[in-house]
PDB file of C-alpha atoms in Angstrom:
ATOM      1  CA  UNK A   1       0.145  16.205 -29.844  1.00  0.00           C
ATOM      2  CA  UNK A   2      -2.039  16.424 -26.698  1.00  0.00           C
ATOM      3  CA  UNK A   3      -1.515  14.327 -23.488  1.00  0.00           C
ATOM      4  CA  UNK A   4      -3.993  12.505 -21.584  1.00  0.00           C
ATOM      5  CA  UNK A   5      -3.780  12.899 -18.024  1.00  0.00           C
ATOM      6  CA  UNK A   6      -4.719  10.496 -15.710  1.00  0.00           C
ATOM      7  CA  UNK A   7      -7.039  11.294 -12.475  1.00  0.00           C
ATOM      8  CA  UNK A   8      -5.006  12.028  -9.138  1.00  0.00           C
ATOM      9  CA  UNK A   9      -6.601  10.715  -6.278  1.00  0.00           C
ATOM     10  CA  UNK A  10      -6.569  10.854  -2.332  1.00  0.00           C
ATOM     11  CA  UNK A  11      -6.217   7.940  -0.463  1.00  0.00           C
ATOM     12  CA  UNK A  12      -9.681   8.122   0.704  1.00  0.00           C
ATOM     13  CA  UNK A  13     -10.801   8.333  -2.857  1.00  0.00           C
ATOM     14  CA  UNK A  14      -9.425   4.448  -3.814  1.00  0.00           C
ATOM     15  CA  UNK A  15      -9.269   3.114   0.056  1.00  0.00           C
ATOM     16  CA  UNK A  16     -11.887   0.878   1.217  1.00  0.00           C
ATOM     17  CA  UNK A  17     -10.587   2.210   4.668  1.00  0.00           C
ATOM     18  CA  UNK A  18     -11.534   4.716   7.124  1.00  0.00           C
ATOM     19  CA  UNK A  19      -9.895   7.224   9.084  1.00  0.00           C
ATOM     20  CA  UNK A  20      -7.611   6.718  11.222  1.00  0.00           C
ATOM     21  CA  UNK A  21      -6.851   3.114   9.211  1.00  0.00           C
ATOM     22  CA  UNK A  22      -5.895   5.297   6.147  1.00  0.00           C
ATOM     23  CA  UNK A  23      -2.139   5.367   6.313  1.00  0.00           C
ATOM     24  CA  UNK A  24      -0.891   6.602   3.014  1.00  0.00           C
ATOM     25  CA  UNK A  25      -0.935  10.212   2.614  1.00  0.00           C
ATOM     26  CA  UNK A  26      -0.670  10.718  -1.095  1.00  0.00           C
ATOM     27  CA  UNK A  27      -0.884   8.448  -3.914  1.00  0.00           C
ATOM     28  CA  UNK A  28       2.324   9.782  -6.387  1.00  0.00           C
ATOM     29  CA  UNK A  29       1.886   8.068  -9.246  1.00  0.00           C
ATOM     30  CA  UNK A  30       0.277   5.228 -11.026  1.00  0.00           C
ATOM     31  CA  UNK A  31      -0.384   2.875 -13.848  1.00  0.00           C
ATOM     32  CA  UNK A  32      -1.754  -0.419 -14.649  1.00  0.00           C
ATOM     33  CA  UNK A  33       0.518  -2.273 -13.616  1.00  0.00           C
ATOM     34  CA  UNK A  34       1.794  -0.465 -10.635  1.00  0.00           C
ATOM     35  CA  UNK A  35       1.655   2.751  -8.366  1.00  0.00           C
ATOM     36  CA  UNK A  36       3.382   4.825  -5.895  1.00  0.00           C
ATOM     37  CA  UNK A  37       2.229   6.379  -2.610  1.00  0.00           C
ATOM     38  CA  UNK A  38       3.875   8.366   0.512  1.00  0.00           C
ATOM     39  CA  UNK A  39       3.604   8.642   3.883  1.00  0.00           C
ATOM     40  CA  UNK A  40       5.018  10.514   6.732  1.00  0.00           C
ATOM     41  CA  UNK A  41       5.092   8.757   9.928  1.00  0.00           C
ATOM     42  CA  UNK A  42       3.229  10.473  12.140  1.00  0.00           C
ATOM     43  CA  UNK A  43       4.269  11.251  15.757  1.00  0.00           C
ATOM     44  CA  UNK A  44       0.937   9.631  17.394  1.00  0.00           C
ATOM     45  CA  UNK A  45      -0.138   6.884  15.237  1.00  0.00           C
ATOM     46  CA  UNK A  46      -2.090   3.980  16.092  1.00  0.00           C
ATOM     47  CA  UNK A  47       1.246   1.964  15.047  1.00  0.00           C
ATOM     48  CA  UNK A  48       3.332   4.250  17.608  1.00  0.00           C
ATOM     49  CA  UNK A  49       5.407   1.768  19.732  1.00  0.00           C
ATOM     50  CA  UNK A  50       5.726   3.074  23.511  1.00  0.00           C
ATOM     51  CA  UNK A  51       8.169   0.279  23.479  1.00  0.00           C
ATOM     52  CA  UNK A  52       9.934   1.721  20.755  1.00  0.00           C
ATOM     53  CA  UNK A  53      10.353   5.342  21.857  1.00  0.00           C
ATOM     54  CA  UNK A  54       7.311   5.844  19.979  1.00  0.00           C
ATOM     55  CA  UNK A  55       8.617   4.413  16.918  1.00  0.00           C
ATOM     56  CA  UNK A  56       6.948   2.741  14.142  1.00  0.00           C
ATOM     57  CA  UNK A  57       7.897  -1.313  13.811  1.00  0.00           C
ATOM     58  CA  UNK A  58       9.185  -1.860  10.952  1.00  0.00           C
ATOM     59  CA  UNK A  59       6.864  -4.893  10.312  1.00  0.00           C
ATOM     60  CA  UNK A  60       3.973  -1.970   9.761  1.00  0.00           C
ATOM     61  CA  UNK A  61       5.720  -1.732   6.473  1.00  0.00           C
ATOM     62  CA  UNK A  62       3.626  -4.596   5.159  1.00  0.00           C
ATOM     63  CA  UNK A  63       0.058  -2.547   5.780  1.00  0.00           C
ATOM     64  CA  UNK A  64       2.015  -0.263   3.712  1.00  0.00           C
ATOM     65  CA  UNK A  65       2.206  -2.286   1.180  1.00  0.00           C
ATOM     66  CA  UNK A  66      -1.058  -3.874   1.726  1.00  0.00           C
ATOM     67  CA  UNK A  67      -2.475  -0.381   1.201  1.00  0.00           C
ATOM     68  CA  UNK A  68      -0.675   0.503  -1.726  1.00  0.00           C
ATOM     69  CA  UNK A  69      -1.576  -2.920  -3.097  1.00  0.00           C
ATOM     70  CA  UNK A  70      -5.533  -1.642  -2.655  1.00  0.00           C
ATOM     71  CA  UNK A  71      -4.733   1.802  -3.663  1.00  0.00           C
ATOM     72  CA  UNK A  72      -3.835   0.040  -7.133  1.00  0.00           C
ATOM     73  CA  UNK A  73      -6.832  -1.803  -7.266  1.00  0.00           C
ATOM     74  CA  UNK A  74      -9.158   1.029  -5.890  1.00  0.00           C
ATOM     75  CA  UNK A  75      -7.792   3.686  -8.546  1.00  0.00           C
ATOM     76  CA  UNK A  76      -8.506   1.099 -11.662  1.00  0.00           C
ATOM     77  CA  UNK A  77     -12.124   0.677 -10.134  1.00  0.00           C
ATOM     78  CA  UNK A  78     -12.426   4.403 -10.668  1.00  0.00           C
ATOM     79  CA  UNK A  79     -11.253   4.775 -13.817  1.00  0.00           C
ATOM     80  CA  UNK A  80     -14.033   2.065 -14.633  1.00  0.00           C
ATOM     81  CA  UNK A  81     -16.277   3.995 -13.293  1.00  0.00           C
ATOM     82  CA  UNK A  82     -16.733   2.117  -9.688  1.00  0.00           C
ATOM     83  CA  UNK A  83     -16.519   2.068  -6.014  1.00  0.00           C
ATOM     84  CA  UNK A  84     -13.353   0.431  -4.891  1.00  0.00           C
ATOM     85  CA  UNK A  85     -13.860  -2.963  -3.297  1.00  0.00           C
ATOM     86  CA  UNK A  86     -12.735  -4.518  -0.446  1.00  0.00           C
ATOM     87  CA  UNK A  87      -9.985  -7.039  -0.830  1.00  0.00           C
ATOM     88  CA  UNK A  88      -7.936  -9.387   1.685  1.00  0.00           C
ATOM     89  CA  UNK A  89      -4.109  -9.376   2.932  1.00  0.00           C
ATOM     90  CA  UNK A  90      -3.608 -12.981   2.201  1.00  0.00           C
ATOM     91  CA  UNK A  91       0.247 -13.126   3.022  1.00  0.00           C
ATOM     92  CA  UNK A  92       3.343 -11.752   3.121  1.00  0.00           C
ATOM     93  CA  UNK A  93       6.690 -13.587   1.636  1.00  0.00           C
ATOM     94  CA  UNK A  94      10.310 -12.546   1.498  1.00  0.00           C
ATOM     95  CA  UNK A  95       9.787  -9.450   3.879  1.00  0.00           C
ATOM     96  CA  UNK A  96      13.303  -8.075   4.201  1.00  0.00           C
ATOM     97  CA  UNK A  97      14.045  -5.067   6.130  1.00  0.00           C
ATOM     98  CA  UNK A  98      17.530  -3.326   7.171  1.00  0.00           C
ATOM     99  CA  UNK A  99      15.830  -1.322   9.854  1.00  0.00           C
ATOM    100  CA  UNK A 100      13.526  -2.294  12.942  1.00  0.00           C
ATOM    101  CA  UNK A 101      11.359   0.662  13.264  1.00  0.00           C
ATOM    102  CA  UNK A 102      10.530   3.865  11.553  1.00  0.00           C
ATOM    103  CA  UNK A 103      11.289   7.681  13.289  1.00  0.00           C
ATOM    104  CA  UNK A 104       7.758  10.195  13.377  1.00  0.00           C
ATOM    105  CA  UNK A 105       8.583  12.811  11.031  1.00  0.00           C
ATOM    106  CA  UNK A 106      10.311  10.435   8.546  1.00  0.00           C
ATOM    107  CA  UNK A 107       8.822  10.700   4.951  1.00  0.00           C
ATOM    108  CA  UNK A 108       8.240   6.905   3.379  1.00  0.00           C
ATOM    109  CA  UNK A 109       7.597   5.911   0.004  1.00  0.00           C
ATOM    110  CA  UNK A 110       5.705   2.935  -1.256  1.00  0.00           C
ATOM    111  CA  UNK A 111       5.764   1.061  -4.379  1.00  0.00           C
ATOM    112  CA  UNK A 112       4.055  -2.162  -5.331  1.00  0.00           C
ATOM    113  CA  UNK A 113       4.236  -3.872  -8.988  1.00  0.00           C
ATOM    114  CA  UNK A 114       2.061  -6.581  -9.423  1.00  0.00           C
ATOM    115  CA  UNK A 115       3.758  -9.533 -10.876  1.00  0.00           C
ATOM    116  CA  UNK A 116       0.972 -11.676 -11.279  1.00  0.00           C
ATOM    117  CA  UNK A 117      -3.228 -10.887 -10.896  1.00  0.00           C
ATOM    118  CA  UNK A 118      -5.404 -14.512 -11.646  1.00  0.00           C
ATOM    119  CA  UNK A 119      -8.868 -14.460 -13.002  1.00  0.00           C
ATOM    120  CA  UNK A 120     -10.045 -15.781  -9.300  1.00  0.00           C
ATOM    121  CA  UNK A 121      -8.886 -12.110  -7.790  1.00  0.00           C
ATOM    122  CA  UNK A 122      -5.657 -13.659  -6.478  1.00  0.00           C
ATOM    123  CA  UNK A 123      -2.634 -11.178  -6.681  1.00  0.00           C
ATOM    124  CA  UNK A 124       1.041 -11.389  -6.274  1.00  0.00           C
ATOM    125  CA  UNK A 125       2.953  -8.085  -5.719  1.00  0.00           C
ATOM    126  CA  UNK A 126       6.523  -6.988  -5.763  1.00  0.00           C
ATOM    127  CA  UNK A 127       6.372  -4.856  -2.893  1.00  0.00           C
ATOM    128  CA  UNK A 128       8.991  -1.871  -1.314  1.00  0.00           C
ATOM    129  CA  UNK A 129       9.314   0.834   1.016  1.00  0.00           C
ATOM    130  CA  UNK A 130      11.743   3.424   1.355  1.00  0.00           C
ATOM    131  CA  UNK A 131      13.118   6.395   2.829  1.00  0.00           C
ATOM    132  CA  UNK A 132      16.202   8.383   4.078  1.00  0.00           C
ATOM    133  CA  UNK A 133      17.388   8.352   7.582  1.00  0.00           C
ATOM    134  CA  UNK A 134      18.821  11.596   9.387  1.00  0.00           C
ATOM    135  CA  UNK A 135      22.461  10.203   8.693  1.00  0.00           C
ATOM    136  CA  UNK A 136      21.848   9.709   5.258  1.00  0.00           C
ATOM    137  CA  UNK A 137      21.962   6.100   5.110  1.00  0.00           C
ATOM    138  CA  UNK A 138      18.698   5.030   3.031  1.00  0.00           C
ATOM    139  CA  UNK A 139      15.907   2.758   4.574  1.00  0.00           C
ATOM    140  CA  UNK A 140      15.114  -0.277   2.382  1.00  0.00           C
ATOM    141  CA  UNK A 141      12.283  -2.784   2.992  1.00  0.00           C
ATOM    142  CA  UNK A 142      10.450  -5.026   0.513  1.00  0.00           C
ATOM    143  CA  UNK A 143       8.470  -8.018   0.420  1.00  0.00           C
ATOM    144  CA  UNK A 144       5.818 -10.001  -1.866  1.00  0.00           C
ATOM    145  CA  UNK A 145       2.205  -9.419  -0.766  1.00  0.00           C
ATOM    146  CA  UNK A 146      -0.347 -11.901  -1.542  1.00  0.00           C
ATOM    147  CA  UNK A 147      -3.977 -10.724  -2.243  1.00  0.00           C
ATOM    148  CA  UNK A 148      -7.180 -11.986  -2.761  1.00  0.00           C
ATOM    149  CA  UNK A 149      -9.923  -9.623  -3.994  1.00  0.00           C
ATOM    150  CA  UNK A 150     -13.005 -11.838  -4.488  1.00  0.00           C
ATOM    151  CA  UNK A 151     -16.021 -10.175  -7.596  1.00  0.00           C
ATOM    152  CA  UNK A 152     -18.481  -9.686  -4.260  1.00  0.00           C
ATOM    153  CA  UNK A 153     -16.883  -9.307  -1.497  1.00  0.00           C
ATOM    154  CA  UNK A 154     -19.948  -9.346   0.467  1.00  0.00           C
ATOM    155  CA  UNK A 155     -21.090 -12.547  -0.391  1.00  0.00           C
ATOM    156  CA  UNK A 156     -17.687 -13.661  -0.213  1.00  0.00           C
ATOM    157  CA  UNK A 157     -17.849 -12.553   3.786  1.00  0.00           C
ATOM    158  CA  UNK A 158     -21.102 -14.146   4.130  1.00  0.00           C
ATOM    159  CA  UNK A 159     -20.805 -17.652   3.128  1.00  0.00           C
TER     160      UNK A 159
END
């Protein structure tokens, strides 16, 4: 019995971003339904918080998520054959976090499920990040993102 792999793809590859807004750094696994990315928080990121000691708020979790949530949505366009589009953070509910900010060096995971996707391009996804601190207590943030990825997004910008 053969397999059927799936394509593996960059970030850049399913991200309507550019760089230096592309924050994932690998895309794990996927399906469907859901997917899985990582990131390690870089030392001198955009995000970096001078106030912080140069940490990473943890609040930067939901672009995280946000991202993941497109990463979803950009591989599916490519295994139809299409561009990834551009969609729209529409909100954030239930964001829970038991830390305030994220160490550089400190490798992240990302997972988003989505729960429920309408025929208008609205999405609702189950939404988590996690990692492992230095004392071995484990970081654990999640959330429900609301999306909204419109069939043209241009024209949906334009009017």
């Amino acid at each position: 019995m053969s397999t059927i792999s799936k394509p593996r793809y960059s970030p850049a590859e399913v991200l309507p971003h550019a760089a230096p807004m592309i924050l994932l750094d690998e895309i794990v696994d996927y399906d469907e339904q859901s997917l899985t990315a990582a990131l390690t928080v870089p030392a001198d990121g955009f995000f970096n918080d001078a106030a912080l000691a140069g940490e990473v708020p943890a609040y930067v979790a939901i672009e995280y998520m946000a991202q993941a949530v497109a990463a979803l949505s950009g591989c599916r366009a490519r295994a139809r054959g299409e561009a990834p589009k551009i969609g729209f953070l529409l909100g954030t509910r239930a964001f829970d976090s038991n830390v305030a900010s994220f160490k550089p060096g400190i490798r992240l995971t990302v997972s988003v499920n989505e729960m429920i996707q309408g025929d208008n391009g609205m999405g609702v996804f189950d939404a988590r990040v996690s990692g492992h601190l230095a004392d071995g207590s484990d970081i654990v943030v999640s959330a429900r993102i609301n999306g909204f990825q419109p069939p043209n997004p241009e024209a949906f910008l334009a009017a």
